[in-house]
């Protein structure tokens, strides 16, 4: 891989919502994209759209909670593009907002498997490839999509919020461990956004109530998250690591 010419980003959960916007933004900026999802139709549609607009993308089915899926993802990425520069751990899941005593072990496992164990697998499988990229002089960075919920509480989402807090915590620890190798780790913390997951976050809180708690007066849009994520991978962000960046219209201010 000639690092000067072609950078490569793996984006999980890129079939919809934030991930699709992140994949499109990378492609627009000339980065080759590996679109990963468990929803093949959605992932292929995003991939086709990127390629139709002159970008470079492939689709790989990958359940981020499974180690063998990550190994296949890396193999297909390397075969097609020769290496990887950026990994965006965006795929996420939650249960419908409910009181904590109504939550089930399955709810807990869903949140921790998809939102957290995925990061564990990404690190174990992707770090050797990112080290190879660094040896060739290319940039290497991982961005974990966490949530404002990982920083500040809201009712009805305890285990989801805890999985995102863990995601922020591991991001900081990984940033310290891999800083000397110039492999950067940052987290994005979106506020309530216009995606497929939105209805899962609402309990007794209506959309209006959510929006009233956001000083800039609107939900996050996929493009807001894409702009910040791609920035964190850019050369302009080369001195940023260990950051948990709220993209929240001032919600946490
Ligand atoms: N929408 C919000 O309000 C909000 C706020 C804060 C953080 N987030 C986080 O943003 C990220 C993206 O979510 P979104 O809001 O765009 O939701 P979304 O439902 O639109 O997109 C999530 C994508 O992840 C995929 N996915 C689910 N489980 C997967 C798995 N095991 N392996 C691979 N792919 C899987 C889905 O098929 C889907 O395409 C998630 O991590 C979510 O927790 C969302």
Coordinates of C-alpha atoms and ligand atoms in Angstrom, one line a residue:
X1 CA 0.0 0.0 0.0
X2 CA 1.4 3.4 -0.9
X3 CA 0.5 5.4 2.2
X4 CA 0.8 8.7 0.4
X5 CA -1.8 7.7 -2.2
X6 CA -4.4 5.6 -0.6
X7 CA -5.7 5.5 3.0
X8 CA -8.1 2.9 4.1
X9 CA -10.9 3.1 6.7
X10 CA -12.9 0.2 8.2
X11 CA -16.3 1.4 9.4
X12 CA -18.5 -0.9 11.4
X13 CA -22.3 -0.5 11.4
X14 CA -21.9 1.4 8.2
X15 CA -25.2 0.2 6.7
X16 CA -27.1 3.0 8.3
X17 CA -27.2 6.1 10.6
X18 CA -23.9 7.5 11.8
X19 CA -21.8 4.7 10.2
X20 CA -23.2 5.3 6.7
X21 CA -22.4 9.0 7.0
X22 CA -18.9 8.3 8.3
X23 CA -18.2 5.9 5.4
X24 CA -19.6 8.5 2.8
X25 CA -17.5 11.3 4.3
X26 CA -14.3 9.2 4.2
X27 CA -15.0 8.3 0.6
X28 CA -15.6 11.9 -0.3
X29 CA -12.2 12.7 1.2
X30 CA -10.5 10.1 -1.0
X31 CA -10.2 7.4 1.6
X32 CA -11.0 3.8 0.5
X33 CA -13.8 2.4 2.8
X34 CA -14.6 -1.0 4.1
X35 CA -18.3 -0.9 4.9
X36 CA -19.2 -3.5 7.6
X37 CA -22.5 -4.5 8.9
X38 CA -24.7 -7.5 9.7
X39 CA -27.5 -6.0 7.5
X40 CA -26.2 -7.1 4.1
X41 CA -28.8 -5.2 2.1
X42 CA -28.2 -1.9 3.9
X43 CA -24.4 -2.3 3.8
X44 CA -24.3 -3.2 0.1
X45 CA -26.6 -0.2 -0.7
X46 CA -24.2 2.2 1.0
X47 CA -21.2 0.6 -0.8
X48 CA -22.9 0.8 -4.2
X49 CA -23.8 4.4 -3.6
X50 CA -20.2 5.3 -2.7
X51 CA -18.8 3.5 -5.7
X52 CA -21.4 5.1 -8.0
X53 CA -20.3 8.5 -6.8
X54 CA -16.6 7.8 -7.7
X55 CA -15.4 6.6 -4.3
X56 CA -13.8 3.2 -3.5
X57 CA -15.7 0.9 -1.2
X58 CA -16.2 -2.8 -0.5
X59 CA -18.8 -4.4 1.7
X60 CA -18.0 -7.1 4.3
X61 CA -20.5 -8.8 6.5
X62 CA -19.1 -8.6 10.0
X63 CA -20.8 -9.3 13.3
X64 CA -18.5 -7.1 15.5
X65 CA -19.1 -9.2 18.6
X66 CA -17.4 -12.2 17.0
X67 CA -13.6 -12.6 16.7
X68 CA -13.7 -14.8 13.6
X69 CA -15.8 -12.0 11.8
X70 CA -13.0 -9.5 12.6
X71 CA -10.4 -11.9 11.2
X72 CA -12.4 -12.3 8.0
X73 CA -12.8 -8.5 7.9
X74 CA -9.1 -7.9 8.1
X75 CA -8.3 -10.6 5.6
X76 CA -10.8 -9.1 3.0
X77 CA -9.6 -5.5 3.7
X78 CA -5.9 -6.5 3.3
X79 CA -6.6 -8.5 0.1
X80 CA -8.5 -5.7 -1.5
X81 CA -6.7 -2.6 -0.3
X82 CA -3.3 -3.9 1.0
X83 CA -3.7 -2.6 4.6
X84 CA -5.7 -0.4 7.0
X85 CA -5.2 3.0 8.5
X86 CA -8.4 3.8 10.4
X87 CA -10.9 1.6 12.3
X88 CA -14.2 3.1 13.3
X89 CA -15.9 1.1 16.0
X90 CA -19.4 2.5 15.3
X91 CA -21.7 -0.5 15.3
X92 CA -23.9 -0.3 18.4
X93 CA -27.1 -1.7 19.9
X94 CA -29.4 -1.2 22.8
X95 CA -32.7 -2.3 24.3
X96 CA -35.8 -0.2 24.4
X97 CA -35.6 2.4 27.2
X98 CA -37.0 0.8 30.4
X99 CA -36.5 0.8 34.2
X100 CA -33.4 -1.1 35.3
X101 CA -35.4 -3.9 37.1
X102 CA -37.2 -4.7 33.9
X103 CA -34.0 -5.2 31.9
X104 CA -32.8 -8.7 31.2
X105 CA -29.4 -10.5 31.1
X106 CA -30.0 -10.6 27.3
X107 CA -30.3 -6.8 27.3
X108 CA -27.0 -6.5 29.2
X109 CA -25.2 -8.9 26.9
X110 CA -26.5 -7.2 23.8
X111 CA -25.0 -3.9 25.0
X112 CA -21.7 -5.2 26.2
X113 CA -21.2 -7.6 23.3
X114 CA -21.9 -5.2 20.5
X115 CA -20.8 -1.9 22.1
X116 CA -17.8 -3.1 24.1
X117 CA -16.6 -6.6 23.3
X118 CA -16.4 -5.4 19.7
X119 CA -13.7 -2.9 20.7
X120 CA -11.8 -5.8 22.4
X121 CA -11.9 -7.8 19.2
X122 CA -11.0 -4.8 17.0
X123 CA -7.9 -4.1 19.1
X124 CA -6.7 -7.8 19.1
X125 CA -7.2 -8.2 15.4
X126 CA -6.5 -4.8 14.0
X127 CA -3.5 -3.6 16.1
X128 CA -1.0 -5.9 14.3
X129 CA -2.2 -4.5 11.0
X130 CA -2.0 -1.0 12.2
X131 CA 1.6 -1.7 13.4
X132 CA 2.4 -2.8 9.8
X133 CA 0.9 0.5 8.6
X134 CA 3.0 2.5 11.0
X135 CA 6.1 0.6 9.8
X136 CA 5.3 1.8 6.3
X137 CA 5.0 5.3 7.6
X138 CA 1.2 5.6 7.3
X139 CA -1.1 7.1 9.9
X140 CA -3.0 4.8 12.2
X141 CA -6.0 5.6 14.4
X142 CA -9.0 4.0 16.0
X143 CA -12.2 6.0 16.8
X144 CA -14.8 4.5 19.1
X145 CA -18.3 5.8 18.8
X146 CA -19.4 6.1 22.5
X147 CA -22.2 8.4 23.6
X148 CA -23.0 11.3 25.9
X149 CA -24.8 8.6 27.8
X150 CA -21.4 7.2 28.8
X151 CA -20.6 10.5 30.5
X152 CA -24.0 11.7 31.9
X153 CA -26.9 9.7 33.1
X154 CA -30.5 9.6 31.7
X155 CA -33.2 7.3 32.9
X156 CA -33.9 3.9 31.4
X157 CA -30.6 3.2 29.7
X158 CA -28.4 2.0 32.5
X159 CA -26.6 -0.9 30.8
X160 CA -26.3 0.8 27.5
X161 CA -24.8 3.9 29.3
X162 CA -22.5 1.6 31.2
X163 CA -21.2 0.0 28.0
X164 CA -20.5 3.4 26.6
X165 CA -18.7 4.5 29.7
X166 CA -16.5 1.4 29.4
X167 CA -15.9 2.3 25.8
X168 CA -14.7 5.8 26.8
X169 CA -12.5 4.3 29.6
X170 CA -10.8 1.7 27.3
X171 CA -10.3 4.4 24.7
X172 CA -8.2 6.5 27.2
X173 CA -6.2 3.5 28.4
X174 CA -5.5 2.3 24.8
X175 CA -4.4 5.8 23.9
X176 CA -1.8 5.7 26.6
X177 CA -0.6 2.2 25.8
X178 CA -0.3 2.8 22.0
X179 CA 0.7 6.5 22.1
X180 CA 4.4 5.6 21.9
X181 CA 3.7 3.7 18.6
X182 CA 1.8 6.7 17.2
X183 CA -1.4 4.7 17.0
X184 CA -4.1 7.1 18.2
X185 CA -7.3 6.2 20.0
X186 CA -10.2 8.7 20.4
X187 CA -13.9 8.5 21.2
X188 CA -16.9 10.4 19.8
X189 CA -19.8 11.0 22.2
X190 CA -22.9 11.8 20.2
X191 CA -26.0 13.2 21.7
X192 CA -29.5 11.8 20.7
X193 CA -29.4 11.6 16.9
X194 CA -31.6 11.1 13.9
X195 CA -30.9 7.4 13.2
X196 CA -32.5 4.0 13.4
X197 CA -31.7 3.7 17.1
X198 CA -33.4 6.9 18.1
X199 CA -36.8 5.4 19.1
X200 CA -34.9 3.0 21.4
X201 CA -33.6 5.8 23.5
X202 CA -37.0 7.4 24.2
X203 CA -38.9 6.3 27.3
X204 CA -41.0 8.9 29.1
X205 CA -38.8 11.5 27.6
X206 CA -40.3 12.8 24.3
X207 CA -38.2 14.1 21.4
X208 CA -39.1 17.6 22.3
X209 CA -37.8 17.1 25.8
X210 CA -34.6 15.7 24.5
X211 CA -34.2 18.7 22.2
X212 CA -34.9 21.2 25.0
X213 CA -31.9 19.8 26.9
X214 CA -29.6 20.6 23.9
X215 CA -28.4 24.2 23.9
X216 CA -28.0 24.3 20.1
X217 CA -31.7 23.2 19.8
X218 CA -31.6 20.1 17.6
X219 CA -30.6 16.4 17.6
X220 CA -27.3 15.3 16.2
X221 CA -27.3 14.5 12.5
X222 CA -25.2 11.7 11.0
X223 CA -23.1 14.3 9.2
X224 CA -22.2 16.0 12.5
X225 CA -20.8 12.7 13.7
X226 CA -19.1 11.9 10.4
X227 CA -17.3 15.3 10.3
X228 CA -15.9 14.9 13.8
X229 CA -14.9 11.2 13.3
X230 CA -13.1 11.9 10.0
X231 CA -11.4 14.9 11.6
X232 CA -10.1 12.7 14.4
X233 CA -8.4 10.5 11.8
X234 CA -7.0 13.4 9.8
X235 CA -3.4 14.7 9.9
X236 CA -4.8 17.9 11.5
X237 CA -5.7 15.8 14.5
X238 CA -2.3 14.1 14.7
X239 CA -1.7 15.3 18.3
X240 CA -5.1 14.3 19.6
X241 CA -5.3 11.0 21.4
X242 CA -7.3 9.8 24.4
X243 CA -10.0 12.4 23.7
X244 CA -13.7 11.7 24.4
X245 CA -15.3 14.3 22.2
X246 CA -18.9 15.2 22.9
X247 CA -20.7 16.0 19.6
X248 CA -23.7 17.2 21.4
X249 CA -24.8 20.7 20.6
X250 CA -23.7 21.7 24.1
X251 CA -25.7 19.1 26.0
X252 CA -22.8 18.4 28.4
X253 CA -21.7 22.0 28.7
Ligands
LIG1 N1 -28.6 7.6 17.5 C1 -28.3 8.1 18.7 O1 -29.0 8.9 19.3 C2 -26.9 7.8 19.3 C3 -26.4 8.6 20.3 C4 -25.2 8.3 20.9 C5 -24.5 7.2 20.4 N2 -25.0 6.4 19.4 C6 -24.1 5.3 18.9 O2 -23.9 5.5 17.5 C7 -23.5 4.3 16.9 C8 -24.3 4.1 15.6 O3 -25.7 4.0 15.9 P1 -26.8 4.7 15.0 O4 -27.5 5.6 15.9 O5 -26.2 5.2 13.7 O6 -27.8 3.5 14.8 P2 -28.3 2.7 13.5 O7 -29.2 1.6 14.1 O8 -28.8 3.6 12.5 O9 -26.9 2.0 13.0 C9 -26.3 0.9 13.7 C10 -25.8 0.0 12.6 O10 -25.0 -1.0 13.3 C11 -25.4 -2.3 12.7 N3 -25.1 -3.3 13.7 C12 -25.9 -3.7 14.8 N4 -25.3 -4.7 15.4 C13 -24.2 -5.1 14.8 C14 -23.2 -6.1 14.9 N5 -23.3 -7.0 15.9 N6 -22.2 -6.1 14.0 C15 -22.2 -5.2 13.0 N7 -23.1 -4.3 12.8 C16 -24.1 -4.2 13.7 C17 -26.8 -2.2 12.4 O11 -27.2 -3.1 11.4 C18 -26.9 -0.7 11.8 O12 -26.6 -0.7 10.5 C19 -23.9 3.2 17.9 O13 -22.7 2.8 18.6 C20 -24.8 4.0 18.9 O14 -24.7 3.4 20.2 C21 -26.2 6.7 18.8

